[in-house]
Short mmCIF file of C-alpha atoms and ligand atoms in Angstrom, two decimals:
data_model
loop_
_atom_site.label_atom_id
_atom_site.label_comp_id
_atom_site.label_asym_id
_atom_site.label_seq_id
_atom_site.Cartn_x
_atom_site.Cartn_y
_atom_site.Cartn_z
CA MET F 1 88.37 90.66 92.30
CA LYS F 2 90.93 92.91 90.89
CA VAL F 3 93.25 95.27 91.92
CA PHE F 4 94.74 98.38 89.57
CA LYS F 5 97.48 100.86 90.62
CA PHE F 6 97.82 104.12 89.07
CA GLY F 7 101.10 105.97 89.86
CA GLY F 8 101.73 109.76 89.87
CA ALA F 9 101.83 110.26 86.04
CA SER F 10 98.58 108.99 85.86
CA VAL F 11 96.96 111.17 88.07
CA LYS F 12 99.03 114.23 86.94
CA ASP F 13 96.21 116.46 85.76
CA ALA F 14 92.48 116.57 84.83
CA SER F 15 92.65 114.62 81.39
CA ALA F 16 94.67 112.16 83.47
CA VAL F 17 91.87 111.54 86.20
CA ARG F 18 89.33 111.59 83.28
CA ASN F 19 91.22 109.06 81.72
CA ILE F 20 91.13 106.81 84.73
CA PHE F 21 87.35 107.06 84.77
CA LYS F 22 87.57 105.76 81.53
CA ILE F 23 89.25 102.79 81.92
CA LEU F 24 87.57 101.99 85.10
CA SER F 25 84.11 102.27 82.85
CA ASP F 26 84.98 99.92 80.20
CA LEU F 27 85.22 97.31 82.71
CA PRO F 28 82.42 94.80 83.17
CA GLU F 29 79.85 95.97 85.59
CA LYS F 30 80.00 93.21 88.57
CA GLU F 31 83.79 93.58 88.51
CA GLN F 32 85.30 93.74 92.19
CA LEU F 33 87.93 96.56 92.17
CA VAL F 34 90.46 98.12 94.97
CA VAL F 35 92.29 101.33 93.19
CA VAL F 36 95.23 102.22 94.60
CA VAL F 37 96.64 105.45 93.66
CA SER F 38 100.19 107.53 94.21
CA ALA F 39 100.49 111.30 94.70
CA MET F 40 100.02 113.58 91.65
CA GLY F 41 102.50 114.00 89.29
CA LYS F 42 105.56 114.94 91.12
CA THR F 43 103.67 115.92 94.45
CA THR F 44 106.18 113.45 96.64
CA ASN F 45 109.13 115.51 95.37
CA ALA F 46 107.62 118.44 96.11
CA LEU F 47 106.40 117.79 99.36
CA GLU F 48 110.31 116.51 100.09
CA ASP F 49 111.52 120.19 99.38
CA ILE F 50 108.64 122.07 101.20
CA TYR F 51 109.46 119.64 104.20
CA ARG F 52 112.95 120.13 104.15
CA LYS F 53 112.67 123.80 103.61
CA ALA F 54 110.42 124.06 106.78
CA HIS F 55 112.63 121.64 108.74
CA GLN F 56 115.76 124.04 108.01
CA ARG F 57 113.90 127.10 109.08
CA GLN F 58 113.96 128.40 105.55
CA GLU F 59 110.69 130.12 103.63
CA PHE F 60 108.42 127.29 102.66
CA ALA F 61 105.28 129.19 101.99
CA PRO F 62 105.88 129.76 98.15
CA ALA F 63 106.52 125.98 98.03
CA LEU F 64 103.48 125.01 99.46
CA GLU F 65 101.18 127.56 97.80
CA SER F 66 102.17 126.02 94.57
CA SER F 67 101.84 122.70 95.59
CA LYS F 68 98.23 123.77 96.70
CA ALA F 69 97.54 125.80 93.55
CA TYR F 70 98.37 122.57 91.34
CA HIS F 71 95.94 120.50 92.99
CA LEU F 72 93.55 123.51 93.16
CA ASP F 73 94.09 123.67 89.33
CA ILE F 74 92.96 120.15 88.94
CA VAL F 75 90.24 120.24 91.53
CA ARG F 76 88.65 123.29 89.54
CA GLU F 77 88.92 121.68 86.43
CA LEU F 78 86.96 118.18 87.58
CA PHE F 79 84.55 120.18 89.43
CA PRO F 80 83.15 123.18 88.06
CA ASP F 81 80.63 122.97 91.03
CA PRO F 82 82.16 125.13 94.09
CA GLY F 83 79.73 123.27 96.53
CA CYS F 84 81.19 119.88 96.09
CA PRO F 85 82.56 118.37 99.25
CA VAL F 86 86.13 117.82 97.76
CA TYR F 87 86.75 121.82 97.97
CA ALA F 88 86.45 121.62 101.68
CA GLU F 89 88.20 117.91 102.12
CA VAL F 90 91.52 119.42 99.73
CA ALA F 91 91.57 122.57 101.79
CA ALA F 92 91.43 120.20 105.47
CA GLN F 93 94.37 118.46 103.74
CA PHE F 94 96.11 121.61 103.42
CA GLN F 95 95.41 123.20 106.64
CA GLU F 96 96.61 120.11 108.52
CA LEU F 97 99.66 120.10 106.55
CA GLU F 98 100.57 123.72 107.44
CA GLN F 99 99.66 122.79 111.10
CA THR F 100 102.20 119.84 110.84
CA LEU F 101 105.17 122.02 109.29
CA SER F 102 104.60 124.99 111.71
CA SER F 103 104.82 123.03 114.94
CA LEU F 104 108.03 120.50 113.67
CA GLN F 105 110.70 119.55 116.26
CA PRO F 106 114.32 119.71 115.96
CA ASP F 107 114.51 116.11 116.08
CA HIS F 108 112.80 113.50 114.51
CA TRP F 109 113.59 113.97 111.04
CA ASP F 110 112.26 110.89 109.52
CA GLN F 111 108.83 110.36 111.74
CA GLN F 112 107.77 114.05 110.79
CA TYR F 113 108.74 113.15 107.24
CA ASP F 114 106.13 110.61 107.08
CA GLN F 115 103.29 112.88 108.64
CA VAL F 116 104.26 115.47 105.95
CA ILE F 117 104.94 113.28 102.64
CA SER F 118 101.90 111.12 102.87
CA ARG F 119 99.65 113.81 102.42
CA GLY F 120 100.03 113.92 98.36
CA GLU F 121 98.54 110.13 98.60
CA LEU F 122 95.55 111.19 100.84
CA LEU F 123 94.81 114.62 98.40
CA SER F 124 95.01 112.50 95.31
CA SER F 125 92.77 109.52 96.40
CA ILE F 126 89.99 111.96 97.95
CA ILE F 127 90.37 113.82 94.42
CA LEU F 128 89.79 110.60 92.17
CA HIS F 129 87.25 109.39 94.72
CA HIS F 130 84.84 112.44 94.02
CA TYR F 131 85.77 112.41 90.65
CA LEU F 132 84.35 109.14 89.93
CA GLN F 133 81.45 109.35 91.91
CA SER F 134 80.45 112.58 90.41
CA GLN F 135 80.57 110.50 87.05
CA GLY F 136 78.05 107.89 88.44
CA LEU F 137 80.22 105.00 89.63
CA SER F 138 79.97 103.92 93.30
CA THR F 139 83.13 104.24 95.28
CA TYR F 140 84.32 104.21 98.65
CA TRP F 141 87.11 106.14 100.05
CA LEU F 142 89.58 103.80 102.20
CA ASP F 143 92.00 105.40 104.63
CA CYS F 144 94.41 102.71 104.29
CA ARG F 145 96.24 103.73 107.55
CA THR F 146 93.24 101.67 109.11
CA CYS F 147 94.26 98.56 107.48
CA LEU F 148 97.85 98.36 106.63
CA ARG F 149 99.64 98.34 109.86
CA THR F 150 103.33 99.01 110.10
CA ASP F 151 106.16 99.09 112.39
CA SER F 152 107.49 102.46 113.41
CA THR F 153 110.77 102.19 110.94
CA TRP F 154 109.25 105.65 109.80
CA ARG F 155 110.16 105.82 105.90
CA GLU F 156 110.15 102.38 105.65
CA GLY F 157 107.43 101.11 107.39
CA ARG F 158 107.84 97.31 108.15
CA LEU F 159 104.38 95.39 107.65
CA ASP F 160 102.62 93.67 110.04
CA TRP F 161 101.29 90.84 107.82
CA THR F 162 99.01 89.06 110.18
CA TYR F 163 97.14 92.80 111.45
CA THR F 164 96.83 93.77 107.77
CA GLU F 165 95.65 90.66 105.99
CA ASN F 166 93.01 90.23 109.18
CA GLN F 167 91.86 93.72 108.63
CA ILE F 168 91.65 93.87 105.09
CA GLN F 169 89.81 90.43 105.25
CA SER F 170 87.39 91.43 107.73
CA THR F 171 86.40 94.98 106.13
CA LEU F 172 87.00 94.91 102.49
CA PRO F 173 85.24 92.07 100.92
CA ALA F 174 81.56 93.48 102.10
CA ILE F 175 81.96 96.89 100.59
CA LEU F 176 83.83 95.41 97.70
CA GLN F 177 80.05 93.63 96.74
CA LYS F 178 78.90 97.27 96.17
CA GLN F 179 81.51 99.35 95.58
CA ILE F 180 84.98 100.20 93.93
CA VAL F 181 87.22 101.00 96.97
CA ILE F 182 89.92 103.77 96.31
CA THR F 183 92.89 104.12 98.42
CA GLN F 184 96.18 105.53 98.61
CA GLY F 185 99.64 103.57 97.83
CA PHE F 186 102.65 104.04 99.86
CA ILE F 187 101.02 104.62 103.43
CA GLY F 188 100.81 103.11 106.36
CA GLY F 189 99.78 103.48 110.12
CA THR F 190 101.38 102.50 113.17
CA ALA F 191 99.27 100.96 116.40
CA ASP F 192 99.72 104.59 118.18
CA GLY F 193 97.65 106.00 115.19
CA LEU F 194 100.76 107.53 113.29
CA THR F 195 101.42 107.83 109.46
CA THR F 196 104.39 105.69 108.16
CA THR F 197 105.39 105.38 104.27
CA LEU F 198 106.68 102.40 102.80
CA GLY F 199 109.96 103.71 101.22
CA ARG F 200 110.01 105.81 97.74
CA GLU F 201 108.04 104.85 94.89
CA GLY F 202 106.08 102.18 97.64
CA SER F 203 102.85 102.27 96.05
CA ASP F 204 103.03 99.49 93.85
CA TYR F 205 104.31 97.47 96.99
CA SER F 206 101.23 98.88 98.81
CA ALA F 207 98.88 97.33 95.52
CA ALA F 208 100.85 94.06 95.97
CA ILE F 209 99.79 93.88 99.68
CA PHE F 210 96.02 94.32 98.91
CA ALA F 211 96.08 91.98 96.27
CA TYR F 212 97.81 89.61 98.29
CA CYS F 213 95.61 89.73 101.30
CA LEU F 214 92.35 89.80 99.34
CA ASN F 215 93.76 86.75 97.10
CA ALA F 216 92.78 88.71 93.77
CA ALA F 217 92.85 87.59 90.55
CA SER F 218 95.51 89.81 89.44
CA LEU F 219 97.32 92.96 89.91
CA THR F 220 97.76 95.57 87.08
CA ILE F 221 100.06 98.83 87.35
CA TRP F 222 99.27 101.58 85.14
CA LYS F 223 102.10 102.99 83.48
CA ASP F 224 103.26 105.71 80.73
CA VAL F 225 105.02 102.80 79.13
CA PRO F 226 103.71 99.83 77.09
CA GLY F 227 104.79 97.57 79.82
CA LEU F 228 107.95 96.23 80.97
CA LEU F 229 110.65 97.15 78.67
CA ASN F 230 114.36 95.70 78.64
CA ALA F 231 115.38 99.30 79.77
CA ASP F 232 114.51 102.60 80.53
CA PRO F 233 113.36 104.11 77.22
CA LYS F 234 113.85 107.91 78.70
CA LEU F 235 117.51 106.33 78.97
CA PHE F 236 118.24 103.82 76.31
CA LYS F 237 117.10 103.93 72.52
CA GLU F 238 115.20 101.27 71.20
CA ALA F 239 114.31 99.67 74.39
CA THR F 240 111.76 96.77 73.54
CA ARG F 241 108.98 95.49 75.33
CA TYR F 242 108.55 91.91 77.02
CA ASP F 243 105.46 90.07 76.23
CA GLU F 244 105.89 87.93 79.57
CA VAL F 245 108.56 87.79 82.35
CA ALA F 246 108.53 85.16 84.95
CA TYR F 247 108.52 86.05 88.69
CA GLN F 248 112.00 85.59 89.40
CA GLU F 249 113.51 87.71 86.52
CA ALA F 250 111.32 90.67 87.56
CA ILE F 251 112.44 90.70 91.10
CA GLU F 252 115.77 90.70 90.12
CA MET F 253 115.24 93.55 87.49
CA ALA F 254 113.56 95.36 90.31
CA TYR F 255 116.23 94.71 92.62
CA TYR F 256 118.95 96.09 90.33
CA GLY F 257 117.28 99.26 89.86
CA ALA F 258 114.35 98.87 87.03
CA SER F 259 112.25 102.12 88.40
CA VAL F 260 109.07 100.83 86.86
CA ILE F 261 108.31 97.97 89.73
CA HIS F 262 109.15 98.82 93.56
CA PRO F 263 111.34 95.80 94.25
CA LYS F 264 109.43 94.83 97.04
CA THR F 265 105.95 94.22 94.92
CA ILE F 266 106.49 90.87 93.25
CA GLN F 267 107.32 88.62 96.22
CA PRO F 268 103.86 88.50 97.70
CA LEU F 269 102.37 88.08 94.26
CA ALA F 270 104.78 85.20 93.51
CA ASN F 271 103.92 83.53 96.82
CA LYS F 272 100.23 83.22 96.13
CA CYS F 273 100.87 82.70 92.01
CA ILE F 274 98.63 86.40 91.38
CA PRO F 275 99.71 87.80 87.68
CA LEU F 276 100.99 91.06 87.56
CA TYR F 277 99.97 93.14 84.55
CA VAL F 278 102.23 96.37 83.61
CA LYS F 279 100.28 97.87 81.23
CA SER F 280 100.04 101.47 79.26
CA PHE F 281 97.28 103.95 80.57
CA LEU F 282 97.76 105.87 77.37
CA HIS F 283 96.71 102.30 75.56
CA PRO F 284 94.80 100.26 77.63
CA GLU F 285 93.59 98.03 74.47
CA LEU F 286 97.47 97.20 74.19
CA PRO F 287 98.35 93.77 76.17
CA GLY F 288 101.49 95.17 78.12
CA THR F 289 103.40 92.83 80.10
CA VAL F 290 102.16 89.85 82.43
CA ILE F 291 104.99 88.70 85.24
CA HIS F 292 103.62 85.51 86.44
CA ASP F 293 104.77 82.08 86.76
CA CYS F 294 106.35 80.60 83.55
CA GLN F 295 109.05 79.01 82.04
CA HIS F 296 110.67 80.08 78.82
CA GLY F 297 113.89 80.38 77.23
CA LYS F 298 116.87 83.08 77.83
CA ILE F 299 114.74 86.63 77.62
CA ALA F 300 116.55 89.65 75.49
CA PRO F 301 119.32 91.43 77.88
CA SER F 302 118.22 94.07 80.10
CA PHE F 303 120.10 97.01 80.92
CA ILE F 304 119.56 98.91 84.28
CA LEU F 305 121.02 102.41 85.53
CA LYS F 306 120.87 102.89 88.91
CA GLN F 307 122.16 107.00 89.36
CA ASN F 308 123.68 108.90 92.54
CA GLN F 309 125.88 105.97 93.27
CA CYS F 310 128.92 106.13 95.95
CA LEU F 311 131.91 104.03 95.76
CA LEU F 312 133.28 103.66 99.63
CA SER F 313 136.55 101.74 100.59
CA PHE F 314 137.56 101.02 103.74
CA LYS F 315 141.13 100.02 105.05
CA ALA F 316 142.07 98.93 108.35
CA LYS F 317 143.91 101.31 110.16
CA ASP F 318 146.54 98.86 111.22
CA LEU F 319 147.11 97.74 107.69
CA GLY F 320 145.67 94.27 108.65
CA PHE F 321 144.03 92.14 106.20
CA ILE F 322 140.31 92.51 106.05
CA SER F 323 139.10 90.14 108.18
CA GLU F 324 135.64 88.72 108.94
CA GLU F 325 135.89 90.77 112.30
CA HIS F 326 136.12 93.80 110.21
CA LEU F 327 133.35 92.79 108.06
CA SER F 328 131.34 92.36 110.61
CA ALA F 329 132.15 95.94 112.04
CA ILE F 330 131.48 97.64 108.65
CA PHE F 331 127.98 96.06 108.03
CA GLN F 332 126.85 96.56 111.69
CA ALA F 333 128.07 100.24 110.99
CA VAL F 334 126.28 100.34 107.50
CA HIS F 335 123.00 98.36 108.59
CA ALA F 336 122.63 101.30 111.70
CA VAL F 337 122.87 104.46 109.10
CA ARG F 338 120.43 102.71 106.89
CA LEU F 339 122.73 102.73 103.75
CA LYS F 340 121.91 100.44 100.90
CA ILE F 341 124.55 98.24 99.77
CA ASN F 342 124.01 97.61 95.89
CA MET F 343 127.57 95.59 95.17
CA MET F 344 130.27 94.91 97.24
CA GLN F 345 134.32 93.65 96.45
CA ASN F 346 137.53 92.83 98.81
CA SER F 347 140.87 92.77 98.06
CA ALA F 348 143.74 91.62 101.02
CA LEU F 349 143.98 95.02 102.30
CA SER F 350 140.54 96.48 100.99
CA PHE F 351 136.87 96.57 101.11
CA SER F 352 134.55 98.43 98.52
CA VAL F 353 130.74 98.79 98.56
CA CYS F 354 128.53 100.73 96.29
CA CYS F 355 125.74 101.82 98.07
CA ASP F 356 122.90 104.38 97.38
CA TYR F 357 124.55 108.05 98.15
CA ASP F 358 123.19 109.91 101.30
CA GLU F 359 125.69 112.59 102.34
CA ALA F 360 124.13 112.35 105.93
CA ARG F 361 124.60 108.97 105.94
CA VAL F 362 127.87 108.46 104.64
CA GLN F 363 129.26 111.16 107.32
CA GLN F 364 127.53 109.16 110.07
CA LEU F 365 129.20 105.97 108.84
CA LYS F 366 132.41 107.51 108.55
CA LEU F 367 131.98 108.64 112.45
CA SER F 368 131.49 105.60 113.53
CA LEU F 369 134.05 103.90 111.83
CA SER F 370 136.72 106.27 111.97
CA ASP F 371 138.73 104.48 115.02
CA GLN F 372 139.39 101.47 113.08
CA PHE F 373 139.30 102.08 109.22
CA ILE F 374 140.58 104.97 106.55
CA ILE F 375 137.39 105.56 104.55
CA LYS F 376 137.53 107.17 101.32
CA TYR F 377 134.20 107.31 99.04
CA ASN F 378 133.79 108.42 95.81
CA GLN F 379 130.12 110.10 94.12
CA PRO F 380 128.18 111.04 92.10
CA LEU F 381 128.57 107.34 90.15
CA HIS F 382 126.62 105.33 88.17
CA LEU F 383 125.68 101.46 88.27
CA PHE F 384 125.10 99.67 85.32
CA THR F 385 123.63 96.17 85.27
CA ILE F 386 122.88 93.97 82.20
CA GLN F 387 120.82 90.86 83.19
CA ASN F 388 121.14 87.87 80.67
CA TYR F 389 124.08 89.43 79.23
CA ASP F 390 125.96 88.79 76.06
CA LYS F 391 129.20 89.84 74.37
CA GLY F 392 127.18 92.44 72.42
CA SER F 393 125.70 93.60 75.42
CA ILE F 394 128.53 94.32 77.47
CA GLN F 395 130.39 96.09 74.54
CA ARG F 396 127.23 98.22 73.93
CA LEU F 397 127.45 99.64 77.91
CA THR F 398 131.13 99.62 78.75
CA ASN F 399 132.13 101.42 75.59
CA GLY F 400 134.14 104.61 76.38
CA ARG F 401 133.66 104.33 80.12
CA GLU F 402 136.12 104.31 83.03
CA ILE F 403 135.18 101.39 84.94
CA LEU F 404 135.89 101.27 89.05
CA MET F 405 134.48 98.06 89.81
CA GLU F 406 133.22 95.21 88.00
CA GLN F 407 131.49 91.67 88.82
CA ARG F 408 130.19 89.36 86.47
CA THR F 409 127.85 85.92 87.59
CA ARG F 410 126.37 83.65 85.18
CA HIS F 411 123.69 85.99 84.43
CA THR F 412 124.36 89.30 85.48
CA PHE F 413 127.03 91.78 84.62
CA GLN F 414 127.41 94.71 86.72
CA PHE F 415 130.06 97.64 86.52
CA VAL F 416 130.66 101.28 88.59
CA SER F 417 131.67 103.95 86.37
CA ARG F 418 131.47 107.90 86.27
CA PRO F 419 128.23 109.57 84.66
CA THR F 420 129.24 110.57 81.05
CA ASP F 421 127.10 113.06 78.95
CA THR F 422 125.37 110.14 77.23
CA ILE F 423 124.18 106.55 78.66
CA GLU F 424 124.94 104.82 75.21
CA HIS F 425 128.28 105.73 73.36
N1 ADP D 501 112.15 98.31 82.17
C1 ADP D 501 111.66 99.47 82.38
N2 ADP D 501 110.36 99.22 81.63
C2 ADP D 501 109.74 100.14 81.35
N3 ADP D 501 109.71 101.56 82.13
C3 ADP D 501 110.93 101.49 82.80
C4 ADP D 501 111.80 100.76 82.91
N4 ADP D 501 112.86 101.23 83.71
C5 ADP D 501 112.59 102.60 84.10
N5 ADP D 501 111.41 102.74 83.64
C6 ADP D 501 110.69 104.15 83.92
O1 ADP D 501 109.67 103.81 84.80
C7 ADP D 501 108.38 105.25 84.05
C8 ADP D 501 107.22 104.63 84.75
O2 ADP D 501 107.60 104.36 86.47
P1 ADP D 501 107.23 105.78 87.39
O3 ADP D 501 107.62 106.96 86.93
O4 ADP D 501 107.07 105.08 88.47
O5 ADP D 501 105.65 105.77 87.06
P2 ADP D 501 104.35 106.29 87.60
O6 ADP D 501 105.01 107.33 88.87
O7 ADP D 501 103.48 106.98 87.09
O8 ADP D 501 103.77 104.98 88.32
C9 ADP D 501 108.64 104.88 82.89
O9 ADP D 501 107.92 106.51 82.39
C10 ADP D 501 110.30 104.85 82.27
O10 ADP D 501 111.19 106.13 82.16
N1 PHD D 502 104.47 108.91 95.52
C1 PHD D 502 105.13 108.19 96.16
C2 PHD D 502 104.75 106.69 95.95
C3 PHD D 502 104.98 105.74 94.59
O1 PHD D 502 104.79 105.08 94.32
O2 PHD D 502 104.38 107.03 93.17
P1 PHD D 502 104.76 106.70 91.88
O3 PHD D 502 103.49 105.00 91.84
O4 PHD D 502 104.15 107.45 91.35
O5 PHD D 502 106.07 106.04 91.63
C4 PHD D 502 106.47 108.35 95.48
O6 PHD D 502 106.47 109.35 94.39
O7 PHD D 502 107.94 107.73 95.78
#
C-alpha cells in the first residue's frame, strides 16, 4: 500500500481538486491508498487571522465570510447538484466554527487555536472525498482524530505512537482492501476528544505517521515544484532538482528550514526504510526526487533561508563569565516559553541565540530572566544555511551582506544577517 499527501497548493481551487482525481485514476486498480490532505490554498493563514481577531474581540465576520465564500465557490464548481450531501457537511463545519469563535475564553489561547485552525483540513478532506466519490472512486472519509492520538501540547501535539499504531493497524487494513482512505493532515486528537495540531506545515508529518504505521511501500508528497531542489525556486534563481537524496541529508535540509518538507517527516520513514517521493502534481509523469537509504558522492550545495529570525544576547548582570549555571537558566527559560533556537554562540561575557521571532514569547523570556541578565534583541533577521558548501557558494550568498553571527562545520555554513531587497546579490 502507498500513502499520498496533497498540500494546500494541490487543493487550492476546483481544477486542482480535479487534477487529484486525474492522478488517482491513473493508478493501478488494486492499489491500496491513504490520501492525506492539507487545508485548501492559504486557508490555515486565513483561519489564524480570523482566530486572532475573534480572540482580540475585533470584527472577524467579514474574514470568516470570505473563507466560507472561498470554500463554497469551489464546492459549487465541483458539485452542480445542490442536493449533494457535501453542501450540508461544509455548512455544518462552518456552523461549528462560528460557535467556537463566539464562545472563546480569554485564556487557553493555544488550546482554542487548535479547535479553530483544524477546520481547514476537515473542510478540504470532506470536499475531496465527495468529489472523488462523485467521479466513481470508492473512498472512505476518516476522521484522523480518532487514530492520531496526541498529548495536549497544543499547537504541537506529541504523538502517542503506541496508541496510534494500534488504532491505525486495527482499523485501516480492512477498509483499504475496498476503499481509498481520505484523511486530514496536520491534526490529531487527545484522549479527552479535543483536537490538536502538529505544528504549522505538519501534514507531511501526518502522512509519514500513516506510512510508518501501515508499513507502506512509499510515501509521495505532491508539490508545485518538480521535486526537492537545492534551493527554494521562489527565492533563488537557477535552483536545480536532486534525483535522489539520502535520508540524513533531507533531515538536515528540513531542519535548517527547507520548507518543502516538514522537519519531522523523514525520521519515521527512515526507521522503516520507506522511500519518500517528492513529485510535481502538475507533471506527475516526471520522476521527481526520491529520498531514501542511499550512498552517493557529495551533492550540489543547498541554500536555505529562514526568515523572521531574532538574535538575542544575554549578559550576566554581575558581568561574570557565562557559566554552565547561566546557560542552564537560559535554556530552561527558552524551553518554558517554547522559543525555537536555530543557532547559538557564546563568548566570555555574553551568550547569543538566533531563534524564530515571536514577540510575545520573547517578552515572556525577557521577563523571566531579567533578574539575572541584561537581554538585548535584534529583529527581523535572516538565517542562511549552506549545506555542502564550497568557496563559491559562500561568496555567492555573503556578498554585500552585513553578517551578525556566523558558524561553520565540516558540511554546513550558517550566518545571520539583516534582510536586504534581494536574496542573491
Ligand atoms: N529545497 C526546496 N525544494 C523545492 N521547493 C522548495 C524548497 N524550499 C522551499 N521550497 C518551496 O516549497 C514550496 C512547496 O511547499 P509548500 O508551500 O509547503 O506546499 P504545500 O503547502 O502545497 O504542501 C515550493 O513552492 C517552494 O517555493
Ligand atoms: N494547513 C497546515 C498544514 C500543512 O502542512 O499545510 P501544507 O501541506 O499546505 O504545507 C498549514 O498550512 O500549516
